């Protein structure tokens, strides 16, 4: 195996990105002031100055799926590991510790009085599992979709907590165990706070989870692209099933109410309802133009 080397695109300083970078963007999601894309990969383009900035960069280091972020100064790193899962807002958390099996796919945790939810799964890390246990454990694992082997870490969390897994039957494969198979082709209310919206396109059985009509766990259906300053959807090679179906699903999703877009891949964002609707309209026009 070739030795990881420091990329020349990094500025001088303790923190840097090495040649294991795959350009997934997890680092920029967590620390946009420090990391930027340069020549198709990410680099440290501004060294952290304050202690809180350094802590955020450590979050990115720990969350990188390929260990592509390094620091000459690791003082405090062990303590920072205990920050996860990171609070996004109220009872919604970001799990970090992304996996190379999912190309750095994001995972989220919801602490709920009727049972806690894990949306997709991070790399299985015993410390993260311990922290989730301290928050009450995991009762349900919602799998937005399955493309390749992304479910393998979900299996480990399911075994660790005895959690029930939900996936759409169209994305079920023999080696993927799931206690709840969604067969519907339309949206359904799971409970008062949770709504499942079926959005075929990226995969045939793709689903998104709407929580409290505010938080949309969008899988690989919808994400924020800060470089384009717009909502986007995976297209071309990254639309594995049907672009036209994904467009129709996006139109259906327009009818739902939400502010937060919390994707599996891509950047998360909170948008005011009117701003979000206009952004989705622009995205749908783009999708119509590229059918």
Short mmCIF file of C-alpha atoms in Angstrom, two decimals:
data_model
loop_
_atom_site.label_atom_id
_atom_site.label_comp_id
_atom_site.label_asym_id
_atom_site.label_seq_id
_atom_site.Cartn_x
_atom_site.Cartn_y
_atom_site.Cartn_z
CA UNK A 1 0.00 0.00 0.00
CA UNK A 2 1.39 3.42 -0.93
CA UNK A 3 2.19 5.80 1.90
CA UNK A 4 -0.24 8.65 2.45
CA UNK A 5 1.40 11.96 1.57
CA UNK A 6 0.52 15.50 2.49
CA UNK A 7 -1.20 17.22 -0.43
CA UNK A 8 0.65 20.25 -1.76
CA UNK A 9 -2.61 22.20 -1.83
CA UNK A 10 -2.63 22.55 1.97
CA UNK A 11 -1.44 25.77 3.58
CA UNK A 12 1.43 25.52 6.06
CA UNK A 13 0.49 24.45 9.59
CA UNK A 14 -0.36 21.52 11.84
CA UNK A 15 -3.54 20.37 10.08
CA UNK A 16 -3.49 18.97 6.57
CA UNK A 17 -5.27 16.63 4.15
CA UNK A 18 -3.35 13.67 2.77
CA UNK A 19 -3.53 11.68 -0.45
CA UNK A 20 -6.22 9.33 0.93
CA UNK A 21 -8.84 12.07 0.32
CA UNK A 22 -11.75 10.94 -1.87
CA UNK A 23 -13.43 14.34 -2.12
CA UNK A 24 -16.54 13.33 -0.18
CA UNK A 25 -16.88 16.72 1.54
CA UNK A 26 -17.47 15.54 5.12
CA UNK A 27 -14.74 17.91 6.31
CA UNK A 28 -16.28 20.94 4.64
CA UNK A 29 -19.67 20.11 6.15
CA UNK A 30 -18.17 20.28 9.63
CA UNK A 31 -15.57 23.05 9.18
CA UNK A 32 -16.23 25.13 6.05
CA UNK A 33 -13.85 27.93 7.10
CA UNK A 34 -10.88 25.55 7.20
CA UNK A 35 -11.43 23.14 4.31
CA UNK A 36 -11.95 23.97 0.63
CA UNK A 37 -11.99 21.94 -2.55
CA UNK A 38 -8.86 22.41 -4.66
CA UNK A 39 -8.34 20.48 -7.90
CA UNK A 40 -11.11 18.00 -7.09
CA UNK A 41 -9.95 17.13 -3.57
CA UNK A 42 -10.15 18.91 -0.24
CA UNK A 43 -7.35 20.79 1.46
CA UNK A 44 -6.75 22.87 4.57
CA UNK A 45 -6.84 26.37 3.12
CA UNK A 46 -6.92 28.16 6.47
CA UNK A 47 -5.46 26.83 9.71
CA UNK A 48 -7.70 27.00 12.82
CA UNK A 49 -6.76 29.82 15.18
CA UNK A 50 -9.11 29.48 18.13
CA UNK A 51 -9.56 26.43 20.35
CA UNK A 52 -13.18 26.00 19.23
CA UNK A 53 -12.02 25.97 15.61
CA UNK A 54 -9.43 23.32 16.42
CA UNK A 55 -12.16 21.27 18.11
CA UNK A 56 -14.30 21.46 14.98
CA UNK A 57 -11.37 20.34 12.82
CA UNK A 58 -10.89 17.37 15.15
CA UNK A 59 -14.58 16.55 14.54
CA UNK A 60 -13.79 16.48 10.82
CA UNK A 61 -10.66 14.39 11.39
CA UNK A 62 -12.65 11.78 13.30
CA UNK A 63 -15.50 11.80 10.79
CA UNK A 64 -13.38 11.41 7.65
CA UNK A 65 -14.09 7.98 6.09
CA UNK A 66 -10.53 7.43 4.83
CA UNK A 67 -8.40 8.97 7.62
CA UNK A 68 -7.31 11.65 5.16
CA UNK A 69 -7.02 14.44 7.75
CA UNK A 70 -3.93 14.66 9.92
CA UNK A 71 -2.48 16.95 12.55
CA UNK A 72 0.99 17.31 14.00
CA UNK A 73 -0.73 18.36 17.25
CA UNK A 74 -3.26 15.80 18.51
CA UNK A 75 -3.57 17.27 21.99
CA UNK A 76 -7.23 17.05 23.01
CA UNK A 77 -8.28 14.60 20.29
CA UNK A 78 -9.30 11.85 22.73
CA UNK A 79 -11.52 14.27 24.63
CA UNK A 80 -13.17 15.47 21.40
CA UNK A 81 -14.21 11.91 20.52
CA UNK A 82 -16.74 12.13 23.35
CA UNK A 83 -18.50 15.08 21.66
CA UNK A 84 -20.30 12.71 19.31
CA UNK A 85 -23.09 12.57 18.41
CA UNK A 86 -23.05 16.31 17.70
CA UNK A 87 -26.23 18.21 18.48
CA UNK A 88 -27.78 19.85 15.41
CA UNK A 89 -30.92 21.20 17.03
CA UNK A 90 -33.17 20.16 19.93
CA UNK A 91 -33.36 16.33 19.78
CA UNK A 92 -31.60 15.84 16.42
CA UNK A 93 -27.93 14.80 16.30
CA UNK A 94 -25.20 14.17 13.73
CA UNK A 95 -23.33 10.91 14.32
CA UNK A 96 -20.04 11.60 12.49
CA UNK A 97 -17.56 8.71 12.11
CA UNK A 98 -18.51 8.19 8.46
CA UNK A 99 -17.56 4.98 6.67
CA UNK A 100 -15.57 4.31 3.54
CA UNK A 101 -18.21 1.68 2.67
CA UNK A 102 -20.71 4.50 2.15
CA UNK A 103 -18.28 7.05 0.64
CA UNK A 104 -18.60 9.18 3.74
CA UNK A 105 -22.36 8.88 4.15
CA UNK A 106 -23.87 10.96 6.97
CA UNK A 107 -25.93 9.38 9.73
CA UNK A 108 -28.28 11.04 12.20
CA UNK A 109 -29.84 10.25 15.57
CA UNK A 110 -33.20 11.36 16.97
CA UNK A 111 -33.86 11.16 20.69
CA UNK A 112 -37.59 10.61 21.08
CA UNK A 113 -39.74 9.70 24.12
CA UNK A 114 -41.46 6.89 22.19
CA UNK A 115 -38.17 5.39 20.98
CA UNK A 116 -34.93 6.67 19.49
CA UNK A 117 -34.18 6.57 15.76
CA UNK A 118 -30.94 6.13 13.85
CA UNK A 119 -31.16 7.31 10.24
CA UNK A 120 -28.80 5.26 8.08
CA UNK A 121 -25.59 4.34 9.89
CA UNK A 122 -22.09 5.56 10.58
CA UNK A 123 -19.01 3.39 10.78
CA UNK A 124 -19.48 1.13 13.79
CA UNK A 125 -17.38 2.69 16.55
CA UNK A 126 -17.75 1.28 20.09
CA UNK A 127 -17.39 4.74 21.65
CA UNK A 128 -20.21 6.12 19.48
CA UNK A 129 -22.36 3.12 20.38
CA UNK A 130 -21.65 3.82 24.05
CA UNK A 131 -22.65 7.46 23.65
CA UNK A 132 -25.87 6.46 21.89
CA UNK A 133 -26.57 4.07 24.74
CA UNK A 134 -26.15 6.95 27.20
CA UNK A 135 -28.78 8.84 25.20
CA UNK A 136 -31.20 5.94 25.57
CA UNK A 137 -30.06 3.53 22.87
CA UNK A 138 -31.48 2.92 19.40
CA UNK A 139 -34.95 1.46 18.86
CA UNK A 140 -35.43 1.96 15.11
CA UNK A 141 -32.93 2.19 12.26
CA UNK A 142 -34.38 3.90 9.19
CA UNK A 143 -32.53 3.03 5.99
CA UNK A 144 -33.27 5.65 3.35
CA UNK A 145 -32.02 3.31 0.63
CA UNK A 146 -29.49 0.65 -0.21
CA UNK A 147 -26.88 1.06 -2.89
CA UNK A 148 -24.02 -1.41 -2.56
CA UNK A 149 -23.00 -2.41 0.99
CA UNK A 150 -24.10 0.62 3.01
CA UNK A 151 -26.29 -1.49 5.29
CA UNK A 152 -23.40 -3.45 6.84
CA UNK A 153 -22.76 -0.93 9.62
CA UNK A 154 -26.51 -0.67 10.23
CA UNK A 155 -26.52 -4.40 10.92
CA UNK A 156 -23.88 -3.93 13.61
CA UNK A 157 -25.86 -1.19 15.33
CA UNK A 158 -29.04 -3.28 15.07
CA UNK A 159 -27.32 -6.19 16.82
CA UNK A 160 -25.79 -3.90 19.43
CA UNK A 161 -29.14 -2.36 20.43
CA UNK A 162 -31.70 -4.92 19.28
CA UNK A 163 -33.09 -2.23 16.99
CA UNK A 164 -35.73 -2.80 14.31
CA UNK A 165 -34.70 -1.85 10.76
CA UNK A 166 -36.97 -0.19 8.18
CA UNK A 167 -36.29 -0.30 4.44
CA UNK A 168 -38.39 -0.30 1.29
CA UNK A 169 -38.94 -3.73 -0.23
CA UNK A 170 -37.62 -2.49 -3.60
CA UNK A 171 -34.20 -1.91 -2.03
CA UNK A 172 -34.15 -5.11 0.01
CA UNK A 173 -31.44 -7.62 -0.91
CA UNK A 174 -31.07 -11.15 0.53
CA UNK A 175 -28.11 -10.29 2.75
CA UNK A 176 -29.88 -7.25 4.26
CA UNK A 177 -31.98 -8.10 7.29
CA UNK A 178 -34.92 -5.84 8.08
CA UNK A 179 -37.82 -6.21 10.48
CA UNK A 180 -40.09 -3.75 8.65
CA UNK A 181 -40.44 -3.76 4.87
CA UNK A 182 -42.28 -0.78 3.41
CA UNK A 183 -44.41 -1.86 0.45
CA UNK A 184 -46.32 1.37 -0.18
CA UNK A 185 -45.58 3.55 -3.18
CA UNK A 186 -46.99 6.65 -1.50
CA UNK A 187 -46.27 8.52 1.71
CA UNK A 188 -47.32 7.13 5.06
CA UNK A 189 -47.48 8.38 8.64
CA UNK A 190 -45.47 6.10 10.90
CA UNK A 191 -46.61 7.99 13.99
CA UNK A 192 -47.60 11.52 14.94
CA UNK A 193 -44.04 12.85 14.61
CA UNK A 194 -42.67 10.62 11.86
CA UNK A 195 -43.72 10.50 8.21
CA UNK A 196 -42.17 8.26 5.56
CA UNK A 197 -42.17 9.63 2.01
CA UNK A 198 -41.38 7.20 -0.82
CA UNK A 199 -39.21 8.93 -3.44
CA UNK A 200 -38.00 6.50 -6.14
CA UNK A 201 -35.25 7.82 -8.36
CA UNK A 202 -31.78 7.50 -6.88
CA UNK A 203 -32.78 3.91 -6.19
CA UNK A 204 -36.09 2.20 -6.89
CA UNK A 205 -37.01 1.98 -3.22
CA UNK A 206 -35.58 5.24 -1.92
CA UNK A 207 -37.41 6.81 1.03
CA UNK A 208 -36.99 9.97 3.07
CA UNK A 209 -38.02 10.54 6.67
CA UNK A 210 -39.86 13.67 7.76
CA UNK A 211 -39.69 14.44 11.47
CA UNK A 212 -42.08 16.92 13.10
CA UNK A 213 -42.72 18.55 9.71
CA UNK A 214 -39.38 20.32 10.11
CA UNK A 215 -36.49 17.90 9.63
CA UNK A 216 -36.15 16.03 6.34
CA UNK A 217 -33.68 13.15 6.42
CA UNK A 218 -33.27 13.10 2.68
CA UNK A 219 -30.86 10.24 2.02
CA UNK A 220 -29.44 10.63 -1.49
CA UNK A 221 -32.55 12.30 -2.87
CA UNK A 222 -31.86 15.94 -1.98
CA UNK A 223 -28.91 17.91 -0.60
CA UNK A 224 -27.42 21.39 -0.41
CA UNK A 225 -24.55 22.33 -2.72
CA UNK A 226 -22.76 25.37 -1.27
CA UNK A 227 -20.58 25.78 -4.35
CA UNK A 228 -23.72 26.26 -6.47
CA UNK A 229 -25.65 27.88 -3.62
CA UNK A 230 -28.61 25.65 -4.41
CA UNK A 231 -30.50 22.50 -3.54
CA UNK A 232 -29.33 19.62 -5.72
CA UNK A 233 -30.06 15.99 -6.51
CA UNK A 234 -27.59 13.26 -7.51
CA UNK A 235 -27.69 12.93 -11.29
CA UNK A 236 -25.90 11.20 -14.13
CA UNK A 237 -23.85 8.26 -12.88
CA UNK A 238 -25.08 8.90 -9.34
CA UNK A 239 -28.75 8.43 -10.20
CA UNK A 240 -28.84 4.65 -10.12
CA UNK A 241 -32.49 4.01 -11.04
CA UNK A 242 -34.35 6.76 -12.93
CA UNK A 243 -33.83 10.50 -13.34
CA UNK A 244 -37.40 11.03 -14.55
CA UNK A 245 -38.75 9.14 -11.53
CA UNK A 246 -36.53 11.22 -9.28
CA UNK A 247 -37.97 14.38 -10.83
CA UNK A 248 -41.53 13.15 -10.21
CA UNK A 249 -40.58 12.28 -6.64
CA UNK A 250 -39.14 15.76 -6.16
CA UNK A 251 -42.44 17.27 -7.29
CA UNK A 252 -44.29 15.12 -4.75
CA UNK A 253 -41.86 16.14 -2.02
CA UNK A 254 -42.68 19.79 -2.74
CA UNK A 255 -46.04 19.21 -1.05
CA UNK A 256 -44.42 18.34 2.28
CA UNK A 257 -43.45 20.87 4.96
CA UNK A 258 -39.85 21.01 6.19
CA UNK A 259 -37.01 23.43 6.90
CA UNK A 260 -33.95 21.25 7.43
CA UNK A 261 -32.43 19.12 4.66
CA UNK A 262 -30.27 16.44 6.30
CA UNK A 263 -28.78 14.26 3.53
CA UNK A 264 -26.80 11.05 3.40
CA UNK A 265 -24.32 12.70 1.03
CA UNK A 266 -23.86 16.40 0.43
CA UNK A 267 -24.30 19.32 2.77
CA UNK A 268 -27.11 19.94 5.21
CA UNK A 269 -28.94 23.24 5.46
CA UNK A 270 -31.86 24.96 7.16
CA UNK A 271 -34.01 27.13 4.90
CA UNK A 272 -37.08 29.21 5.64
CA UNK A 273 -40.17 27.54 4.11
CA UNK A 274 -40.60 30.07 1.28
CA UNK A 275 -36.89 30.01 0.44
CA UNK A 276 -36.88 26.21 0.47
CA UNK A 277 -39.87 26.03 -1.89
CA UNK A 278 -38.27 28.44 -4.36
CA UNK A 279 -35.02 26.47 -4.23
CA UNK A 280 -36.90 23.26 -4.96
CA UNK A 281 -38.75 24.90 -7.85
CA UNK A 282 -35.41 25.89 -9.40
CA UNK A 283 -34.11 22.36 -8.94
CA UNK A 284 -37.22 20.86 -10.55
CA UNK A 285 -36.87 23.19 -13.54
CA UNK A 286 -33.28 21.99 -13.93
CA UNK A 287 -34.43 18.38 -13.74
CA UNK A 288 -37.11 18.99 -16.37
CA UNK A 289 -34.51 20.58 -18.66
CA UNK A 290 -32.20 17.56 -18.38
CA UNK A 291 -34.70 14.73 -18.93
#
